[in-house]
Coordinates of N, CA and C in Angstrom, one line a residue:
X587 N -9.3 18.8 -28.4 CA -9.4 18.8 -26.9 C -10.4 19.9 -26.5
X588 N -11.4 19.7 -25.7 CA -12.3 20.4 -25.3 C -12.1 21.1 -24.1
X589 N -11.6 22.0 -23.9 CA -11.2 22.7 -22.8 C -12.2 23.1 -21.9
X590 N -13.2 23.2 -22.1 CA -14.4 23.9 -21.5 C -15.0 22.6 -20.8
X591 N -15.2 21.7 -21.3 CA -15.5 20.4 -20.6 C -14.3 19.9 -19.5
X592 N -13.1 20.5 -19.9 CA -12.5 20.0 -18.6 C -12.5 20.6 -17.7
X593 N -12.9 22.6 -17.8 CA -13.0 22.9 -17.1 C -13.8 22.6 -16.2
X594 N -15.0 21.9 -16.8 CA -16.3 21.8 -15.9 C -16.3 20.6 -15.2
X595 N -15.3 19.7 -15.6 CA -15.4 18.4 -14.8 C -14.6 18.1 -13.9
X596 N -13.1 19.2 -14.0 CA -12.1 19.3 -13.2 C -12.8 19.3 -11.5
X597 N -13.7 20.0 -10.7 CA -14.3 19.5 -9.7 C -14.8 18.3 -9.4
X598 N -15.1 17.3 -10.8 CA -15.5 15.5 -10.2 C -14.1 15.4 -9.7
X599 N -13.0 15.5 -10.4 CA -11.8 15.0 -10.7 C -11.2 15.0 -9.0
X600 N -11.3 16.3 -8.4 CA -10.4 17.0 -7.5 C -11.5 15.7 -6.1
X601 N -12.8 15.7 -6.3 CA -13.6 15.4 -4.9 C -13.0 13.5 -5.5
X602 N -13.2 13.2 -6.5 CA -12.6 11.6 -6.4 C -11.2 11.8 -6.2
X603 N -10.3 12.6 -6.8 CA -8.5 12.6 -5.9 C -8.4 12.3 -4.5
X604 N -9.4 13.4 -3.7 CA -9.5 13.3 -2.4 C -9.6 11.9 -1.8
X605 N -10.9 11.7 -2.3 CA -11.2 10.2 -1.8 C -10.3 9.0 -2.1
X606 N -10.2 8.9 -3.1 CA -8.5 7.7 -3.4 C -7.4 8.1 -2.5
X607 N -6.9 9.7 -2.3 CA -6.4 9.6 -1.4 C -6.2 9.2 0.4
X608 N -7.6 9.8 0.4 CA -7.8 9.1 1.9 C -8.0 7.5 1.7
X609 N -8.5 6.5 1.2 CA -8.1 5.3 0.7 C -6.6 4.8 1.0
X610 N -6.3 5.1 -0.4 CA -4.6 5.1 -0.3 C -4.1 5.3 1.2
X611 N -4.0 6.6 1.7 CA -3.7 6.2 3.0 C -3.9 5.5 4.1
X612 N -4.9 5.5 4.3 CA -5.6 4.3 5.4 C -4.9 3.3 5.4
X613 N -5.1 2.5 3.5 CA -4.7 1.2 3.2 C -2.9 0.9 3.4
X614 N -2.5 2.0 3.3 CA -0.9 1.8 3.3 C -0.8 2.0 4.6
X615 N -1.0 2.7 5.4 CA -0.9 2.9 7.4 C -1.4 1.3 7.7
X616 N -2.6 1.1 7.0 CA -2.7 -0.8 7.9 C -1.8 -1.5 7.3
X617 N -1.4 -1.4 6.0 CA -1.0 -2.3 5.1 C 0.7 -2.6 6.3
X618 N 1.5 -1.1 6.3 CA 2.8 -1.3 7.0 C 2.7 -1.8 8.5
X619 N 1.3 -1.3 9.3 CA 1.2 -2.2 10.5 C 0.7 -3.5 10.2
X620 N 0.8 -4.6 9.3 CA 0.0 -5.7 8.9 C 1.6 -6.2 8.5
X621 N 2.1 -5.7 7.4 CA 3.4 -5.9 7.5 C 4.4 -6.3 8.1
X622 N 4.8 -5.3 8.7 CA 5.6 -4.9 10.2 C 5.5 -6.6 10.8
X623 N 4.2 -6.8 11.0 CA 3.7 -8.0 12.5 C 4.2 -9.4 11.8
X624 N 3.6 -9.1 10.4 CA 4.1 -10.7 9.7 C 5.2 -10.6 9.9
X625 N 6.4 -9.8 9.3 CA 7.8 -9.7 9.6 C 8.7 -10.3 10.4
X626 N 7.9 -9.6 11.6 CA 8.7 -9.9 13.2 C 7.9 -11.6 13.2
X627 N 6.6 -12.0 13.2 CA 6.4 -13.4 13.2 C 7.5 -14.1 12.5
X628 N 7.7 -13.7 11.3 CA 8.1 -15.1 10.3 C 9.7 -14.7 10.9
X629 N 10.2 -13.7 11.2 CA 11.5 -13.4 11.4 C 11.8 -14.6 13.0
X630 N 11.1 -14.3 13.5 CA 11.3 -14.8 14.8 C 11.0 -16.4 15.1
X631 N 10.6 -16.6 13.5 CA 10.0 -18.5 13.1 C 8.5 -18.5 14.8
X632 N 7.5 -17.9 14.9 CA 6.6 -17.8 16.0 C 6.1 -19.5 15.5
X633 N 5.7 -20.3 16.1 CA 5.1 -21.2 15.9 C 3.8 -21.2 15.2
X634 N 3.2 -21.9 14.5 CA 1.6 -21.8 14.1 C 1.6 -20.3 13.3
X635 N 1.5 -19.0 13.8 CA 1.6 -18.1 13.2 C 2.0 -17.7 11.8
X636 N 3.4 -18.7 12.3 CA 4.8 -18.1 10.8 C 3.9 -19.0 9.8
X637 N 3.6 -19.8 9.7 CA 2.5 -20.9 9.0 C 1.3 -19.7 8.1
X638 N 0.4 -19.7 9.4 CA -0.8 -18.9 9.0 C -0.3 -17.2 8.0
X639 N 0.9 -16.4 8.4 CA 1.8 -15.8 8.1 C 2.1 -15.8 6.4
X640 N 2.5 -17.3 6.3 CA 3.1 -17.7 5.1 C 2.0 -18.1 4.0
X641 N 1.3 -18.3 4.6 CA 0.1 -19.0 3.5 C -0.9 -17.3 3.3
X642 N -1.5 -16.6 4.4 CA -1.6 -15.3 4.2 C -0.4 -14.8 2.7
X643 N 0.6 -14.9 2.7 CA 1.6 -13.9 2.1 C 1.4 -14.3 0.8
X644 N 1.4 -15.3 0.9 CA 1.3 -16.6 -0.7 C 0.0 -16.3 -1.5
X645 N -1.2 -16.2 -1.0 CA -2.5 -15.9 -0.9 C -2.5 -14.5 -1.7
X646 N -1.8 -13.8 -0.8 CA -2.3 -12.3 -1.2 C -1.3 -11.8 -2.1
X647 N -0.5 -12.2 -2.5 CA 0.9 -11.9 -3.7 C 0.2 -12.7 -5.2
X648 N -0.2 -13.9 -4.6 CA -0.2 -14.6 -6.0 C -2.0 -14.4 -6.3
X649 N -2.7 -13.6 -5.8 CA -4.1 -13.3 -6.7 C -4.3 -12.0 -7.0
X650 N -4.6 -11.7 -7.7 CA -5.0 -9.8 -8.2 C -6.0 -9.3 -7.0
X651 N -5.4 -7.7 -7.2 CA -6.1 -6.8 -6.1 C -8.0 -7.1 -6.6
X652 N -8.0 -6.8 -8.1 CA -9.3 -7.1 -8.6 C -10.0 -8.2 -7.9
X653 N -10.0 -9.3 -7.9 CA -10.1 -10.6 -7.4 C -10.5 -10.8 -6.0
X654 N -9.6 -10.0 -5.6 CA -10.0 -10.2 -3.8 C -10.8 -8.6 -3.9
X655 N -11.3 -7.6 -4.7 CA -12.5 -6.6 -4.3 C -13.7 -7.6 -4.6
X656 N -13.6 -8.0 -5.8 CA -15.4 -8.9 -6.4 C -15.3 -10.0 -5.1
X657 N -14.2 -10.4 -4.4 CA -15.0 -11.8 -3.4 C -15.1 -10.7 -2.4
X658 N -14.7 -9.4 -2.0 CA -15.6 -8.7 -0.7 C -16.5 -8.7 -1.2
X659 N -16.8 -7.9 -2.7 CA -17.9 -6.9 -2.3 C -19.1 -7.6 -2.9
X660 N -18.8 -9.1 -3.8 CA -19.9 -9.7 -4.2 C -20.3 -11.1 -3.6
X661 N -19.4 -11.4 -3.3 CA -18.7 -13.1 -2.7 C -19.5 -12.8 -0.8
X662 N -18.9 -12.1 -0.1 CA -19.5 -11.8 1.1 C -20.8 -11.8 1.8
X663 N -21.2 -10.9 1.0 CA -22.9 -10.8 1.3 C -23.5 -12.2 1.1
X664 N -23.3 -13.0 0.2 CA -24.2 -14.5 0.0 C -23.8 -14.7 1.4
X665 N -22.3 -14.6 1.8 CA -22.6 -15.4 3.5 C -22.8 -14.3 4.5
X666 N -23.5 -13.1 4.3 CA -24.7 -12.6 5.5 C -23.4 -11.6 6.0
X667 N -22.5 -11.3 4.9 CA -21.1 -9.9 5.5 C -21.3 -9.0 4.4
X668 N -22.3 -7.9 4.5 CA -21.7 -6.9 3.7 C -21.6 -5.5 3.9
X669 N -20.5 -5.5 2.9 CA -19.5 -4.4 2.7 C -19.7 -3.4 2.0
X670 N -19.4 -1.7 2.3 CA -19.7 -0.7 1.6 C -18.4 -0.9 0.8
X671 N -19.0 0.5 -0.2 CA -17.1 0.1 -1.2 C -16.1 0.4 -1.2
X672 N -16.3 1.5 0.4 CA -15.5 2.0 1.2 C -14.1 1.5 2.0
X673 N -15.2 0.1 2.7 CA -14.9 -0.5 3.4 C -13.8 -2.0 2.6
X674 N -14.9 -2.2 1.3 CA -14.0 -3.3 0.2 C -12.5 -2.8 -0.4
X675 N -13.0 -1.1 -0.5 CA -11.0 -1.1 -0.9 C -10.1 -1.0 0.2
X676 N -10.3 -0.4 1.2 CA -9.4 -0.3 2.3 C -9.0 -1.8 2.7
X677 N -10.2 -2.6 2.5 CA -9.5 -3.8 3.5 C -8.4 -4.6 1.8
X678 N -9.1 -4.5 1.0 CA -8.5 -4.9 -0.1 C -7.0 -4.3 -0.2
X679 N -7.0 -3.1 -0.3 CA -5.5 -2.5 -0.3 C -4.7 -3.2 0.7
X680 N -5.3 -3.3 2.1 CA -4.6 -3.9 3.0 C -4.5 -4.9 3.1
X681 N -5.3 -6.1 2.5 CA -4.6 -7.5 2.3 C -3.5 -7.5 1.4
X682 N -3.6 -7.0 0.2 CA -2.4 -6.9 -0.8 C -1.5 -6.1 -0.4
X683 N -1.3 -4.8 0.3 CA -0.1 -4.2 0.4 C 0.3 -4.9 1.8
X684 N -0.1 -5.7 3.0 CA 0.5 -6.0 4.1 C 1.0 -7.0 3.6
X685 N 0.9 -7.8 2.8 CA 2.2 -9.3 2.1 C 2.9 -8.7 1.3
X686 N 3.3 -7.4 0.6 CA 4.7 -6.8 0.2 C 5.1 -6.0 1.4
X687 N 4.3 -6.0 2.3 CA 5.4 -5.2 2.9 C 5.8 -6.0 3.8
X688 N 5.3 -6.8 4.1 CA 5.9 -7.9 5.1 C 7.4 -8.4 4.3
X689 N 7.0 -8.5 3.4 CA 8.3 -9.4 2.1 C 9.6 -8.4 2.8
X690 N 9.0 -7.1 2.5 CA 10.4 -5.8 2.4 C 10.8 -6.3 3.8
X691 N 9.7 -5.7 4.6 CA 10.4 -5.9 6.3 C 11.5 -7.3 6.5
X692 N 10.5 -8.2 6.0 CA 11.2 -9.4 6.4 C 12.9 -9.6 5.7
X693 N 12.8 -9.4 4.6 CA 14.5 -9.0 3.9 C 15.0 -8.0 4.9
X694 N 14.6 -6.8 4.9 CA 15.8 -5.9 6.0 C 15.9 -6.6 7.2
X695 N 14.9 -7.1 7.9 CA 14.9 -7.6 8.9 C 16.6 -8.6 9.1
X696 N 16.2 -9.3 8.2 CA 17.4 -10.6 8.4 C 19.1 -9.3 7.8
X697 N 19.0 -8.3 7.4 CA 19.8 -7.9 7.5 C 20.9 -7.8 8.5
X698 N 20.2 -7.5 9.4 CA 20.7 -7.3 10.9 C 21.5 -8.5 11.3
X699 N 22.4 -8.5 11.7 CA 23.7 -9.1 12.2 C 23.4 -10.2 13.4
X700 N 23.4 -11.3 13.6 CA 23.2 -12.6 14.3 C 24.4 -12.0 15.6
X701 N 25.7 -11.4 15.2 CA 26.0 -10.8 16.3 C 25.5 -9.8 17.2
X702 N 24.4 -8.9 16.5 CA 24.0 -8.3 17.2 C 23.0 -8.5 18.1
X703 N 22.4 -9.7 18.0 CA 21.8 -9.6 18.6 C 21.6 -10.7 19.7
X704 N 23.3 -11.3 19.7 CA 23.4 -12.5 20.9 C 24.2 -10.5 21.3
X705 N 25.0 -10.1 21.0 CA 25.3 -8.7 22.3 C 24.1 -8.4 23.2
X706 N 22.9 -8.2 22.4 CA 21.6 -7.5 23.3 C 21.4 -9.1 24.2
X707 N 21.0 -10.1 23.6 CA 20.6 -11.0 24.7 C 21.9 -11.4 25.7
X708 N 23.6 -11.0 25.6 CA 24.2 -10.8 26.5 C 24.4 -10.0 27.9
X709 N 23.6 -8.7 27.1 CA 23.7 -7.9 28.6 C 22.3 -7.7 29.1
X710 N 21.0 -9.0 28.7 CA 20.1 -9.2 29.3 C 18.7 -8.6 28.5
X711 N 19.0 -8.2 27.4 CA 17.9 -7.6 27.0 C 16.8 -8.7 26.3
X712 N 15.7 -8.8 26.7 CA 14.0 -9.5 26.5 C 14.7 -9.5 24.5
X713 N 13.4 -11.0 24.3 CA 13.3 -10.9 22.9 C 12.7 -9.3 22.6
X714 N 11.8 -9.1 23.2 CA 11.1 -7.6 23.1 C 11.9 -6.4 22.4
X715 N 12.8 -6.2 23.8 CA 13.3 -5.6 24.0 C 14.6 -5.3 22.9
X716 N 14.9 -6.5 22.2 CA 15.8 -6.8 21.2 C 15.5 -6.3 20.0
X717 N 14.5 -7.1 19.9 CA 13.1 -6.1 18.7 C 12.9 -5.1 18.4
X718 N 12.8 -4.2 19.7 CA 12.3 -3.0 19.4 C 13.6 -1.9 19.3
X719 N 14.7 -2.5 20.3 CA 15.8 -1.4 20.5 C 17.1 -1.6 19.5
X720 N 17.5 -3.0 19.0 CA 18.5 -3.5 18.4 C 18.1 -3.8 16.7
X721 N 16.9 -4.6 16.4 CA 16.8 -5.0 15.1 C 16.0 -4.2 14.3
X722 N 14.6 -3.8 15.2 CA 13.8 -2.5 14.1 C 14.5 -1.2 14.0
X723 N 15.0 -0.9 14.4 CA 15.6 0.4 13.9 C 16.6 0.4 12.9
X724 N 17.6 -0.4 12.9 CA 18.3 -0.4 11.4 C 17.6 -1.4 10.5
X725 N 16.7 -2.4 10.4 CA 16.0 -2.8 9.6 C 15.0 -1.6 8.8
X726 N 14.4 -1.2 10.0 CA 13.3 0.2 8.7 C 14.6 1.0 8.5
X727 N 15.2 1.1 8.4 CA 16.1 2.4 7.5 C 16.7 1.5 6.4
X728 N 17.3 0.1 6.5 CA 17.2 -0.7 5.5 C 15.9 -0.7 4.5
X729 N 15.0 -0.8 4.9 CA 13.5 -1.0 4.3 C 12.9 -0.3 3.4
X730 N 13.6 1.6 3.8 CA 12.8 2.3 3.2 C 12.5 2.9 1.9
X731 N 13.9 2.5 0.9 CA 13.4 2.3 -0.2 C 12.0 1.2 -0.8
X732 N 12.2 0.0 -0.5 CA 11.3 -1.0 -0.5 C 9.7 -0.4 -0.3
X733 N 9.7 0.1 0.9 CA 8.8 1.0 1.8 C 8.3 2.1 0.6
X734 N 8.8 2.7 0.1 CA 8.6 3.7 -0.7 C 7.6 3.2 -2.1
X735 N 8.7 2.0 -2.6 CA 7.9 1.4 -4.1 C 6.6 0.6 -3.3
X736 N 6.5 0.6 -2.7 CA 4.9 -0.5 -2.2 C 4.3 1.0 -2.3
X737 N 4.8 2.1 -1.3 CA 3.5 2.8 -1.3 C 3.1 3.2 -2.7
X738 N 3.7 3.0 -3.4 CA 3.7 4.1 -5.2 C 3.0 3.1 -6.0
X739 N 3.2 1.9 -5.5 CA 2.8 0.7 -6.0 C 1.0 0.8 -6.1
X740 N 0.6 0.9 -4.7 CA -0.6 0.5 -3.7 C -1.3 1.7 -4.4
X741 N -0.8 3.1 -4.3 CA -1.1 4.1 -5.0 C -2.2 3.8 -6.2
X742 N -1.1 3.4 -7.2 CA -1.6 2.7 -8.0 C -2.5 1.9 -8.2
X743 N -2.5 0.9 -7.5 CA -3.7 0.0 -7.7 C -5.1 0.2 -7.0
X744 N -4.7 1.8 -6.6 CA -6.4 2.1 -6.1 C -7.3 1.9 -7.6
X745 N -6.4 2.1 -8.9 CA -7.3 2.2 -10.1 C -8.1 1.0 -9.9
X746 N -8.1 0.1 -9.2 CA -8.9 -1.2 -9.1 C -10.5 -1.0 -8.5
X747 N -10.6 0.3 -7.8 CA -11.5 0.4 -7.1 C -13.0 0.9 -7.7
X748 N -12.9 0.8 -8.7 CA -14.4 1.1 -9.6 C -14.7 0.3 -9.4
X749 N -14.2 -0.8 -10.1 CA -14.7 -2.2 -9.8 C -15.8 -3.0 -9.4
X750 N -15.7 -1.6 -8.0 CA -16.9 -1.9 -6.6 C -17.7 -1.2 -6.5
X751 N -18.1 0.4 -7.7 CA -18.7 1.1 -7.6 C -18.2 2.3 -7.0
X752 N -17.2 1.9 -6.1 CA -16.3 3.4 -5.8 C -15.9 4.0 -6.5
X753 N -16.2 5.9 -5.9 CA -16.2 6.8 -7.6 C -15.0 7.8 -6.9
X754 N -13.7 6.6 -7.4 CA -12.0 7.0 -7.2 C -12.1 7.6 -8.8
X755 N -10.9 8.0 -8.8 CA -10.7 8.7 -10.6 C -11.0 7.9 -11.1
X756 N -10.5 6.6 -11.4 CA -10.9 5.6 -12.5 C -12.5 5.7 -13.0
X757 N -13.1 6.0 -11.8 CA -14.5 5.4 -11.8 C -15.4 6.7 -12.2
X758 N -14.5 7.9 -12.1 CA -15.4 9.4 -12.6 C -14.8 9.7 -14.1
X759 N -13.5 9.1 -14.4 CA -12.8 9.0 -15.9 C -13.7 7.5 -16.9
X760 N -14.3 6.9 -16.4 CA -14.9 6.1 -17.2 C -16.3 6.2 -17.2
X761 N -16.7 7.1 -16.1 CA -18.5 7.0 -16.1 C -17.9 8.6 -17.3
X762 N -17.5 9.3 -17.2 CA -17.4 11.0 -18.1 C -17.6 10.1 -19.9
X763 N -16.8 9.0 -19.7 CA -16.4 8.2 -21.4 C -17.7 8.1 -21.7
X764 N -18.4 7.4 -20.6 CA -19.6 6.8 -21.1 C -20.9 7.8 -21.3
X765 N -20.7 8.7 -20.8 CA -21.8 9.9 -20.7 C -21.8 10.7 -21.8
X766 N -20.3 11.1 -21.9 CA -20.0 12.2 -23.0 C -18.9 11.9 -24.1
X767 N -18.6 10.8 -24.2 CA -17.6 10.4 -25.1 C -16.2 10.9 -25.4
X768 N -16.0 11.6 -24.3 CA -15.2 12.1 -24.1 C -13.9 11.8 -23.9
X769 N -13.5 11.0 -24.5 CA -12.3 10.1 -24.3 C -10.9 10.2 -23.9
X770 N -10.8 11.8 -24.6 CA -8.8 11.9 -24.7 C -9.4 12.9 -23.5
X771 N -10.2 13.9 -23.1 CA -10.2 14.8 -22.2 C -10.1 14.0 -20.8
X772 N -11.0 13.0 -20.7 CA -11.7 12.4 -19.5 C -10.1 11.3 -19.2
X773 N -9.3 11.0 -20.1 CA -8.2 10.0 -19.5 C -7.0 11.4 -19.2
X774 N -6.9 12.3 -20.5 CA -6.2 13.5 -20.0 C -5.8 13.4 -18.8
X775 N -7.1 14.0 -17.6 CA -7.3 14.6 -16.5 C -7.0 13.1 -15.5
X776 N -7.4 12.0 -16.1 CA -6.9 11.1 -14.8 C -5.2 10.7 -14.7
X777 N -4.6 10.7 -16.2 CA -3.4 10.4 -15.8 C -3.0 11.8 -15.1
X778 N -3.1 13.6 -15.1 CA -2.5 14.0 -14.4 C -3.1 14.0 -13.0
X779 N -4.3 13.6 -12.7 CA -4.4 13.3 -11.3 C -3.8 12.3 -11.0
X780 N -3.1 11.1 -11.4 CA -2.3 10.4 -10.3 C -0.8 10.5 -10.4
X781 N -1.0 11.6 -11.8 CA 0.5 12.3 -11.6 C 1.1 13.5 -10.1
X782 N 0.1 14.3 -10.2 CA -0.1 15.0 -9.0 C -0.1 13.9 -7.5
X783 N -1.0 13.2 -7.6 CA -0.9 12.5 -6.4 C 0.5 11.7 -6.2
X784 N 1.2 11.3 -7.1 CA 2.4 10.5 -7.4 C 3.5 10.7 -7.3
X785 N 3.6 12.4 -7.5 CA 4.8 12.9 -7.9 C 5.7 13.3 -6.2
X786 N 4.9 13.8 -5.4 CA 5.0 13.9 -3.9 C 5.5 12.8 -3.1
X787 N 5.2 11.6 -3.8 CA 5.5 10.5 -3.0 C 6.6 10.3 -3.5
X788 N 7.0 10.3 -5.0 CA 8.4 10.0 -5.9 C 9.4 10.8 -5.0
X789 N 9.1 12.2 -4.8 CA 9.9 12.9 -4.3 C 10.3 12.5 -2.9
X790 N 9.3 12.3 -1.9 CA 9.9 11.8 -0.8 C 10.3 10.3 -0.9
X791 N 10.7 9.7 -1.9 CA 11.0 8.5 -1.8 C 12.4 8.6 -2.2
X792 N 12.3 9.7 -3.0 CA 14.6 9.9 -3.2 C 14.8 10.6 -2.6
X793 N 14.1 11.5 -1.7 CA 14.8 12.1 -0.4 C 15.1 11.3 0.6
X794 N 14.5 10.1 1.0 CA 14.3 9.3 1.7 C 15.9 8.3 1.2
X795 N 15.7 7.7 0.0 CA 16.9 6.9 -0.3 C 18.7 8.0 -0.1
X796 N 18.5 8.9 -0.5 CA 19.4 10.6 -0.5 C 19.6 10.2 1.1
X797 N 19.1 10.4 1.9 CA 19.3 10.4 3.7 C 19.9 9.2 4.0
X798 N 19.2 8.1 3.3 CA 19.7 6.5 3.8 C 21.2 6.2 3.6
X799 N 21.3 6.7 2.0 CA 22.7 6.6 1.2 C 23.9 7.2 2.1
X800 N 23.5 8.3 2.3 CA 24.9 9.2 3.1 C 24.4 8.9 4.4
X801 N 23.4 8.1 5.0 CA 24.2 7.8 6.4 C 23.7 9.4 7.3
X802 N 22.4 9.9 6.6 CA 22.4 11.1 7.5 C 20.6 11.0 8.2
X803 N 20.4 10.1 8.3 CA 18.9 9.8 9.5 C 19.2 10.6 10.7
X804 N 20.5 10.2 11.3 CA 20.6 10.5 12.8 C 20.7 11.9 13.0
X805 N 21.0 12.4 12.0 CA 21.8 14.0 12.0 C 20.6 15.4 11.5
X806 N 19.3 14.6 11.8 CA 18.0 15.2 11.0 C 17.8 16.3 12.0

């Protein structure tokens, strides 16, 4: 193991962490508002929508993240749309993570009690209003384990993002292989970079199940 080389490379390592992370984020913030909307559509059977909805979900579960970057980032431009590689993973993350998270929402969702929610339309409350005050709030606290493995998941599959020329870890750990042959040092440093990036999220993901379990959200 060449220690001196990793010291020297450890700066590619840290400025691609950054960037996968800002990625990752973006893609998981649209992915759960993208989510979220399918949810309440197919939950609420919307006409036309829950359709468009379902074939969306089907679409984006049953093809690889890989698959849908090469039709942005190569497939597009022939029809007069193109995409930086910036632009190819964020939306990419977000087509694939908004059909798992729609999946989770949509299970907790129906969690919620058919009683409860002729009570709210009893004492006059809007579908809206039902939605927002009676069924989302104990659905996302159902959700948020689910919620947790998508983000860890999505995490993950930023490794897709070379692909497009984006220089995420994957893509600064395989250009190092090819430069300097550097093999066990250059994978070394990427599995503990998405160890570091990973380990923060593991943790708030069993603090999060820890709060859900004992019933202590409200008491925060």
């Amino acid at each position: 193991m060449d220690f001196a080389f990793i010291k020297e490379v450890i700066p590619l390592y840290i400025q691609a962490a950054i960037l996968t992370i800002k990625i990752g984020v973006v893609g998981i913030l649209l992915s759960t508002l993208v989510g979220l909307v399918c949810a309440v559509v197919r939950y609420w059977k919307v006409p036309v929508l829950r359709v468009i909805v379902r074939i969306y979900t089907e679409l984006s579960r049953n093809t690889p993240l890989l698959i849908q970057l090469f039709f942005l980032y190569f497939a597009l431009p022939r029809l007069g749309i193109k995409l930086s590689s910036e632009q190819c993973a964020v939306i990419g993350l977000t087509f694939l993570g908004g059909s798992y998270m729609a999946e989770t929402f949509r299970s907790s969702l129906e969690t919620v009690g058919k009683n409860q929610i002729e009570s709210g339309e009893c004492i006059g409350l809007t579908r809206l209003q039902i939605v927002r005050y009676v069924v989302l709030p104990q659905a996302v606290a159902v959700s948020v384990p689910g919620v947790c493995a998508n983000m860890m998941f999505l995490i993950k599959e930023t490794s897709m993002f070379s692909a497009v020329a984006l220089a995420d870890l994957m893509y600064v750990a395989k250009d190092l292989i090819g430069l300097y042959y550097k093999t066990e040092e250059a994978l070394a440093l990427l599995v503990i970079a998405y160890f570091i990036i990973l380990l923060p999220v593991t943790a708030a993901s069993a603090w999060a199940e820890r709060r859900l379990r004992h019933g202590q959200f409200g008491n925060a």
